[in-house]
Coordinates of C-alpha atoms in Angstrom, one line a residue:
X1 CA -67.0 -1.2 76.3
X2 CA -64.7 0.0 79.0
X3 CA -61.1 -0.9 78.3
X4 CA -58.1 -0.9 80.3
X5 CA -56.4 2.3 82.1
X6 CA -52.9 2.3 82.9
X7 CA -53.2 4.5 85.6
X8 CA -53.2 3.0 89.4
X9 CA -56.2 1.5 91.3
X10 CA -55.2 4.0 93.8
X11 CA -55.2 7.1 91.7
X12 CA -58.6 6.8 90.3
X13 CA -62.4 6.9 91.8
X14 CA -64.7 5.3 89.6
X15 CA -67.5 8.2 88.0
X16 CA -70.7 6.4 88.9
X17 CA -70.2 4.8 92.9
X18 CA -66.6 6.6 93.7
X19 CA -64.8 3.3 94.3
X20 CA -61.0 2.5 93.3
X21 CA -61.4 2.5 89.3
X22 CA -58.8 0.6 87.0
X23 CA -60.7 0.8 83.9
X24 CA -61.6 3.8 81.8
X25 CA -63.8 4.7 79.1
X26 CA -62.7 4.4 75.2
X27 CA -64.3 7.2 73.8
X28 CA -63.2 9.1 76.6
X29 CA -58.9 7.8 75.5
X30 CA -59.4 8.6 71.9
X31 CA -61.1 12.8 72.6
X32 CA -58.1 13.1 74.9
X33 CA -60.5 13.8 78.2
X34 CA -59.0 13.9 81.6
X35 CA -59.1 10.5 83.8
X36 CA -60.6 11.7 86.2
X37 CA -64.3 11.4 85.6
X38 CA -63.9 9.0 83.0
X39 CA -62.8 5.7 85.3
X40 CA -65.3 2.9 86.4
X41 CA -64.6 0.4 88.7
X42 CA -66.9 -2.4 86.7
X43 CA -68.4 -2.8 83.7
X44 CA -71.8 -2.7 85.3
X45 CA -70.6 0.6 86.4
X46 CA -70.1 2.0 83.1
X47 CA -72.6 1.0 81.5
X48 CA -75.1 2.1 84.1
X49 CA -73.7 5.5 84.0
X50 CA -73.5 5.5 79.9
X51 CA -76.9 7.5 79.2
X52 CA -75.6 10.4 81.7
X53 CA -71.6 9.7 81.0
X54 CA -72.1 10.0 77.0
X55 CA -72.8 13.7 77.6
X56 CA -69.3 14.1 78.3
X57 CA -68.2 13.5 75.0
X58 CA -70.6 15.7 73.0
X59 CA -69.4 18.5 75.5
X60 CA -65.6 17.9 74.6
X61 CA -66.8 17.7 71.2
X62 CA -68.6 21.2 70.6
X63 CA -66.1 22.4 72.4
X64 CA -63.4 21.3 69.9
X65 CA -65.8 22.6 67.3
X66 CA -65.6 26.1 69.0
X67 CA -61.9 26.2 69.0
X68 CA -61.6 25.1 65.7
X69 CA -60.1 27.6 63.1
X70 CA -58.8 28.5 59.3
X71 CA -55.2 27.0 60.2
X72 CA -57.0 23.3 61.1
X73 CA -58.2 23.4 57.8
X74 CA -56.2 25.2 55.5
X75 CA -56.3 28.6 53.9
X76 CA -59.6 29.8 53.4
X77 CA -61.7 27.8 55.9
X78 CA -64.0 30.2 58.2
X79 CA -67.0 30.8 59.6
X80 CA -69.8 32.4 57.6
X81 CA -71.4 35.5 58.8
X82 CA -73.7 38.4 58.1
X83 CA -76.0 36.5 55.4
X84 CA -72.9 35.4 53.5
X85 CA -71.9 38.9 53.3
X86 CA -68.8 38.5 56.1
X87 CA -66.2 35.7 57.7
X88 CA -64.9 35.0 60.8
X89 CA -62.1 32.8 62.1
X90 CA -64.1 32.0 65.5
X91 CA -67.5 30.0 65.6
X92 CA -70.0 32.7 66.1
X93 CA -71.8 32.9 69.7
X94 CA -75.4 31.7 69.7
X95 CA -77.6 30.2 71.7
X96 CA -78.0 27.3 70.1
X97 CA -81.2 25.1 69.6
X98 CA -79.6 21.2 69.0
X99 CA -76.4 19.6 68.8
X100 CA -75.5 20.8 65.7
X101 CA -72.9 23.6 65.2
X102 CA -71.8 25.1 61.9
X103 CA -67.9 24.4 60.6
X104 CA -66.1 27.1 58.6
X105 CA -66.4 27.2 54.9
X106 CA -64.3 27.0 51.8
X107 CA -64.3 29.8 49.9
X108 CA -66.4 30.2 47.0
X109 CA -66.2 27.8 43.8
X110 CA -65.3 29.4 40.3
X111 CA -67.8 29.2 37.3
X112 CA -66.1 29.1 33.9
X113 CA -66.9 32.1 32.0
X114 CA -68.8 30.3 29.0
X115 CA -71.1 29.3 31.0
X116 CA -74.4 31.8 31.4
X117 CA -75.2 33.2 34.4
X118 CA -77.8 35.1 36.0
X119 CA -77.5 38.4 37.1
X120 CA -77.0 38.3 40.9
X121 CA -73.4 36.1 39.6
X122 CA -70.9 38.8 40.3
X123 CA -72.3 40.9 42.9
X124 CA -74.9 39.1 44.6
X125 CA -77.8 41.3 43.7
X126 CA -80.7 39.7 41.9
X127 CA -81.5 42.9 39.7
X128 CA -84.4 41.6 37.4
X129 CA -86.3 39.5 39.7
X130 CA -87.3 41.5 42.6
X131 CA -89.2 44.3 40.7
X132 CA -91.0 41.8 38.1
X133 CA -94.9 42.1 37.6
X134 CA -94.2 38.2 38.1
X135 CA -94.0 38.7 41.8
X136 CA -97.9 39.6 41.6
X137 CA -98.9 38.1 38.6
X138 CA -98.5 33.9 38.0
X139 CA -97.4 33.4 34.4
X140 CA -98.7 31.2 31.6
X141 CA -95.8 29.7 30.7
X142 CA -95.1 29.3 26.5
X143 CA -94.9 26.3 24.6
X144 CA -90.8 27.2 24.3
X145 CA -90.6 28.2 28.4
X146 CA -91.8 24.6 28.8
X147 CA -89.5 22.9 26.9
X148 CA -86.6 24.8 28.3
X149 CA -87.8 23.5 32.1
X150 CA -87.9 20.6 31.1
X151 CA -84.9 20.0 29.8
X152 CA -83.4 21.9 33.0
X153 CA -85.5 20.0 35.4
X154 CA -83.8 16.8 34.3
X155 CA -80.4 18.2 34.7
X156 CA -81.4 19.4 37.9
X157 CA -82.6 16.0 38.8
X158 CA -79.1 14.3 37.5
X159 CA -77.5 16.7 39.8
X160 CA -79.2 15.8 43.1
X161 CA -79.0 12.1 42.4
X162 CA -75.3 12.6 41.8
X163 CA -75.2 13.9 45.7
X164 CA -76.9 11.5 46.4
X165 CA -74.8 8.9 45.8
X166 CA -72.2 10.1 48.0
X167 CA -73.8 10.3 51.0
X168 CA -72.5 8.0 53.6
X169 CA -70.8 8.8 57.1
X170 CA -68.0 10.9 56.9
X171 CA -68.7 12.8 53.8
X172 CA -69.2 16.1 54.4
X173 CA -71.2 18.6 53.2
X174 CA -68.6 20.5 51.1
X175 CA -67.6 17.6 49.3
X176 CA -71.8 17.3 48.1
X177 CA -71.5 21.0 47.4
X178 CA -68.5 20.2 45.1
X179 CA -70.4 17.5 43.1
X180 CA -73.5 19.5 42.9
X181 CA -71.0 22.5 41.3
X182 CA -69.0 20.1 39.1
X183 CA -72.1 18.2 37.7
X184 CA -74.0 21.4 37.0
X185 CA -70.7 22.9 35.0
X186 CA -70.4 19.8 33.8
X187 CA -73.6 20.0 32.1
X188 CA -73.3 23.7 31.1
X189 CA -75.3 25.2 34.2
X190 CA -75.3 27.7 36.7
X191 CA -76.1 26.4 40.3
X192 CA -78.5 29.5 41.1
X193 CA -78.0 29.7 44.8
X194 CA -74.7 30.6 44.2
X195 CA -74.3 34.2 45.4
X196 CA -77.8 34.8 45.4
X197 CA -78.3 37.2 47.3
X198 CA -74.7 36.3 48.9
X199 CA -75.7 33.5 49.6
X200 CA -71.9 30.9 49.4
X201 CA -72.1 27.8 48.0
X202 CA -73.5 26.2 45.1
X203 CA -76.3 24.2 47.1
X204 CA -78.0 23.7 50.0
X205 CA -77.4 21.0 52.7
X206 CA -79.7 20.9 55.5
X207 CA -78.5 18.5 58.7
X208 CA -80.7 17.2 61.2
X209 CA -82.5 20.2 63.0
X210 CA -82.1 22.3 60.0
X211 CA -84.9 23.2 58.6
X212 CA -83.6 24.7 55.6
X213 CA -81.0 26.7 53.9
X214 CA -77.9 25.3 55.3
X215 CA -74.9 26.3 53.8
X216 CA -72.5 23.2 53.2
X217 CA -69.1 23.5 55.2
X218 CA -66.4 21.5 56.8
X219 CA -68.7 18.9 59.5
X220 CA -68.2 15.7 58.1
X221 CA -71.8 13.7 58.5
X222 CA -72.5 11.3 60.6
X223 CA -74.2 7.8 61.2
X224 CA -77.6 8.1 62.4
X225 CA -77.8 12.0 60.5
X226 CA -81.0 12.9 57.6
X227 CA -79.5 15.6 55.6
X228 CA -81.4 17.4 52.9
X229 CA -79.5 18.4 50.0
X230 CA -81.6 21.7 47.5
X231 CA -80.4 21.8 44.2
X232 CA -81.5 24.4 41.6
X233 CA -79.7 24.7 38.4
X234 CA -80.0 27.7 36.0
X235 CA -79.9 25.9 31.8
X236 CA -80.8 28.1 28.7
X237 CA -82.4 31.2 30.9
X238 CA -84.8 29.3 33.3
X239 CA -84.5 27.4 36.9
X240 CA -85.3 23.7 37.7
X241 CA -85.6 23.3 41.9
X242 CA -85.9 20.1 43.8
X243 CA -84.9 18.5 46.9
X244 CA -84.7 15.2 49.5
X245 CA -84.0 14.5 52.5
X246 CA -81.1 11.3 52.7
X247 CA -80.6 9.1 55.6
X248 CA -76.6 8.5 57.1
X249 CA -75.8 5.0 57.7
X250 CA -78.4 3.6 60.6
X251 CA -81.0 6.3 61.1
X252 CA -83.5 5.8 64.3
X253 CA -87.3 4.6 63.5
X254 CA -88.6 8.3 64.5
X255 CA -86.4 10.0 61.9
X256 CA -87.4 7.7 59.3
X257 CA -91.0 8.2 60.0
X258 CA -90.1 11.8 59.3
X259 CA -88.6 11.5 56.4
X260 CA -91.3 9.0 54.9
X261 CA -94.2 11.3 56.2
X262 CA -92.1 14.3 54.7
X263 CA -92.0 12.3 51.3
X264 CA -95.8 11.4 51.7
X265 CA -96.8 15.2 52.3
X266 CA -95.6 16.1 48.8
X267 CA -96.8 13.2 46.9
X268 CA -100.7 13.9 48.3
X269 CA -100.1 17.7 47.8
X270 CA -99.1 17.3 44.2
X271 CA -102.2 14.6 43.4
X272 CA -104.2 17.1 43.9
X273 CA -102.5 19.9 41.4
X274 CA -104.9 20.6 38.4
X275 CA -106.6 23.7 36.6
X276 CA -109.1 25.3 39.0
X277 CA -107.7 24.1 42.2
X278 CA -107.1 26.3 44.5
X279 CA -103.3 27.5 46.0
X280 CA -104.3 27.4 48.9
X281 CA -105.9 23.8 49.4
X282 CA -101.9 22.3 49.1
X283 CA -101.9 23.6 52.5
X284 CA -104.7 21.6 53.8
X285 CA -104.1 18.2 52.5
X286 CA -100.1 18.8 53.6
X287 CA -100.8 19.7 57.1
X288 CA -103.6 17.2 57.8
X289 CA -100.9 14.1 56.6
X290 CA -98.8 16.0 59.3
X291 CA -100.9 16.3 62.1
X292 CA -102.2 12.7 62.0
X293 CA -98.7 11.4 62.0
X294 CA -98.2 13.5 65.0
X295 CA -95.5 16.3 63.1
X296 CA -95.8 19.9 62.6
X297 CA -95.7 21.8 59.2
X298 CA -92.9 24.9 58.9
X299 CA -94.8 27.9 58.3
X300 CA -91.9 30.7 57.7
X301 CA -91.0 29.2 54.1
X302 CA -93.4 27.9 51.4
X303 CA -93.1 26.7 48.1
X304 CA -93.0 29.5 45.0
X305 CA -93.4 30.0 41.2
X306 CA -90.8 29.0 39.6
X307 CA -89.2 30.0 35.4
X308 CA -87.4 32.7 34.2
X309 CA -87.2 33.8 37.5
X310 CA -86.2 31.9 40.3
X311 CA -88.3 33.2 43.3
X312 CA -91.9 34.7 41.6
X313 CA -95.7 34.0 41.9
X314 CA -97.1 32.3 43.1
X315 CA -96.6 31.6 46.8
X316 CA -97.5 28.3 47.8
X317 CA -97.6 28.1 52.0
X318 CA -97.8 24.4 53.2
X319 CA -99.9 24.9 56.5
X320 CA -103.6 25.1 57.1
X321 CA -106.0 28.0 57.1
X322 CA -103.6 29.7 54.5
X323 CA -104.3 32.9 52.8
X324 CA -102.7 32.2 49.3
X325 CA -104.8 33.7 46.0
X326 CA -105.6 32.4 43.2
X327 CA -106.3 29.0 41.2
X328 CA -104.1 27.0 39.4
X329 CA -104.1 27.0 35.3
X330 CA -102.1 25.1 32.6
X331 CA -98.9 26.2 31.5
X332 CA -98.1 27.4 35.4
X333 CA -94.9 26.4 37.0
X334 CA -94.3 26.4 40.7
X335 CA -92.9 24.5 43.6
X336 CA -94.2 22.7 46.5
X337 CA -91.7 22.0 49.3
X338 CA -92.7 21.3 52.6
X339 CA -90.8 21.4 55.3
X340 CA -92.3 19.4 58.6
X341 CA -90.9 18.8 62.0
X342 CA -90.4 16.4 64.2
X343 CA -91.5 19.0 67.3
X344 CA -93.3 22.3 66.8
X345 CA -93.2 24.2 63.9
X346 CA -90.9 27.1 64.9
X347 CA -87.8 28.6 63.7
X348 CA -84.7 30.4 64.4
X349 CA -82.1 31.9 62.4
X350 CA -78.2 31.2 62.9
X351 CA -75.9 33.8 62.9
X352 CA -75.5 33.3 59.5
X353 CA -78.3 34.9 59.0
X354 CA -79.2 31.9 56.1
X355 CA -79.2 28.3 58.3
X356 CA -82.9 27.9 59.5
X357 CA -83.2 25.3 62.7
X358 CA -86.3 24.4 64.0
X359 CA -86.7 26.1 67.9
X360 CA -86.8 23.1 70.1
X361 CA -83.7 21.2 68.2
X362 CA -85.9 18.4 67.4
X363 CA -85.7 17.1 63.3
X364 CA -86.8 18.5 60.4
X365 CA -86.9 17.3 56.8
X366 CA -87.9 17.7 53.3
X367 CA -89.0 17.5 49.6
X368 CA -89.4 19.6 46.7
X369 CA -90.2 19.1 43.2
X370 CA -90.9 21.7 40.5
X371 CA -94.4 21.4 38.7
X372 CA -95.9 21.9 35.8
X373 CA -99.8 22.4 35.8
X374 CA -101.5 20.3 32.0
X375 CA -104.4 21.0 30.9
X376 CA -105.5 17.2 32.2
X377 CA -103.1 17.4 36.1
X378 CA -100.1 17.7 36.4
X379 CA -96.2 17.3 35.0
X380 CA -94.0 16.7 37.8
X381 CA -90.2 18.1 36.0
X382 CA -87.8 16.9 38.3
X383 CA -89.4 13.5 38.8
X384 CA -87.1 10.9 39.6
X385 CA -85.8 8.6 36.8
X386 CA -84.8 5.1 36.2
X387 CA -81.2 5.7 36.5
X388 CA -82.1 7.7 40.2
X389 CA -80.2 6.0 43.4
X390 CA -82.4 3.7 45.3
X391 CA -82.3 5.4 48.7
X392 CA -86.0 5.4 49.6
X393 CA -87.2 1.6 50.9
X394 CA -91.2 2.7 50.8
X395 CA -90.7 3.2 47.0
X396 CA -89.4 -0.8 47.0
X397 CA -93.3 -2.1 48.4

């Protein structure tokens, strides 16, 4: 609602009909805007004008973002750039798909030295995984390999719920990177994406048109915002990887339809998983939920074996008419994440070079769990649990 400017009838034409304007708009008062172009003459005037006018603020908004800098937020806070390799103090230029922008970023978190870490810690260089046979064979995992998923999955899961919990409007997403990094030191982990492959933070946290990948920084969320939150935790020399997709406060119906078809895709993908399926069938049943709700499945990033090794065989695409080998077999462990949009299934890369955002800015959301194929089906290992937040309403029908 349009409050009252102290600026004279005489000075002022009103924004939508150019009449003498004495009142102005509120959201334009608290961003600081000029008057002029933010006076109405009536409240009939405003709020006829509103679907055009609003574009005013998000304009003055990214353009606060742009100017924002290290001093604004302390020592330390910038921009990351070149795959997590380099920083800058000024928001990168782009041509960006959606409303979203990136924030600077703290620097990076410390892990005590008792705890184990994997080999890409220090420098950023997996050294191990990229030239395993397991990049080309799928292992059988052994009765001890289980055990020792298990028990990480579970810490893995206790992790994301404890983001989870935090989640609310103006939260942002360095604060759920913190808890992710406490809670998996706290339980005498490693959060694997930290500095994998340079990558910065301990987890990530995917806004809105993201599809995946995002790199938690200063942007505090917002109400109406889904933001998916990957957590993978390193426990006694093997990974446990999982995610969801949260809502922020009051989310719009189309998001939520998203988010549930998102949730629906991985629960029909994973009913299929037994021995003698094939790989490649997760694709099918994922993308045909899709279609008939009238979203598109990502097809740059699939799901992958998971143990020992944190990226390996097998690959596990989540689109139709897929080309991925083999058949499933007990004692395999692998993920299955997909990732569908509200718009068409393309991506583009931020600067950077990590943040995935789908190429027409629409939304994008989803799930993961890490599997574990019996001789009977299958073991889901990061399954929720009892003690899990209640954040889903289809799970309360």
């Amino acid at each position: 609602m349009a409050g009252e400017s102290d600026v004279s009838v005489n000075t002022l034409s009103c924004a939508n009909c150019g009449k003498p304007a004495n009142l102005q708009c509120p959201k334009c008062l608290e961003l600081k805007l000029p008057r002029e172009g933010s006076a109405f003459c009536t409240q009939e005037c405003f709020k006829s004008s509103w679907s055009s006018h609003k574009s005013v603020h998000l304009k003055a908004k990214l353009t606060s973002i742009g100017t924002q800098n290290s001093d604004s937020l302390g020592e330390g806070w910038l921009y990351c750039v070149k795959r997590g390799q380099g920083r800058t103090p000024k928001l990168p230029h782009f041509d960006w798909t959606g409303a979203l922008r990136p924030y600077p970023i703290s620097s990076k978190r410390i892990v005590p030295a008792p705890i184990d870490k994997p080999d890409w810690a220090d420098d950023g260089i997996p050294k191990v995984e990229p030239n395993s046979n397991l990049q080309h064979t799928v292992e059988i995992k052994s009765p001890d390999q289980i055990e020792r998923m298990r028990e990480t999955c579970r810490i893995a899961r206790e992790v994301l719920d404890a983001a989870a919990r935090i989640i609310q409007p103006g939260v942002t997403t360095d604060e759920i990177d913190r808890v992710v990094h406490e809670a998996t030191i706290a339980a005498g982990g490693y959060p694997s994406p930290l500095n994998y492959h340079f990558f910065p933070k301990s987890c990530c946290t995917s806004v809105n048109e993201v599809i995946c990948h995002g790199i938690p920084d200063a942007r505090k969320l917002e109400d109406g915002d889904i933001v998916n939150v990957d957590v993978t935790v390193c426990y006694k020399g093997v990974h446990g990887d999982l995610n969801e997709t949260n809502f922020v406060g009051n989310v719009d119906e189309e998001s939520r339809q998203l988010v549930k078809c998102t949730y629906e895709c991985l629960e029909k993908a994973i009913s299929i998983v037994k021995p003698g399926v094939r790989f490649r069938e997760i694709g099918e049943v994922i993308n045909r939920h899709a279609s008939m709700s009238g979203f598109s499945v990502v097809k740059s990033y699939c799901g992958h074996g998971i143990g020992e090794l944190f990226h390996c065989a097998p690959n596990i695409p989540h689109y139709a008419r897929n080309k991925a080998v083999g058949v499933m077999k007990a004692g395999q462990t692998f993920t299955i994440e997909p990732m569908i949009n509200a718009g068409v299934w393309r991506d583009r890369m931020w600067p950077d070079g990590w943040t995935a955002v789908t190429a027409d800015g629409k939304r994008s959301a989803q799930f993961e769990h890490t599997l574990l194929v019996t001789e009977t089906g299958v073991e889901v290992l990061t399954g929720r649990l009892q003690t899990s937040p209640n954040v889903f309403p289809w799970l309360n029908s």
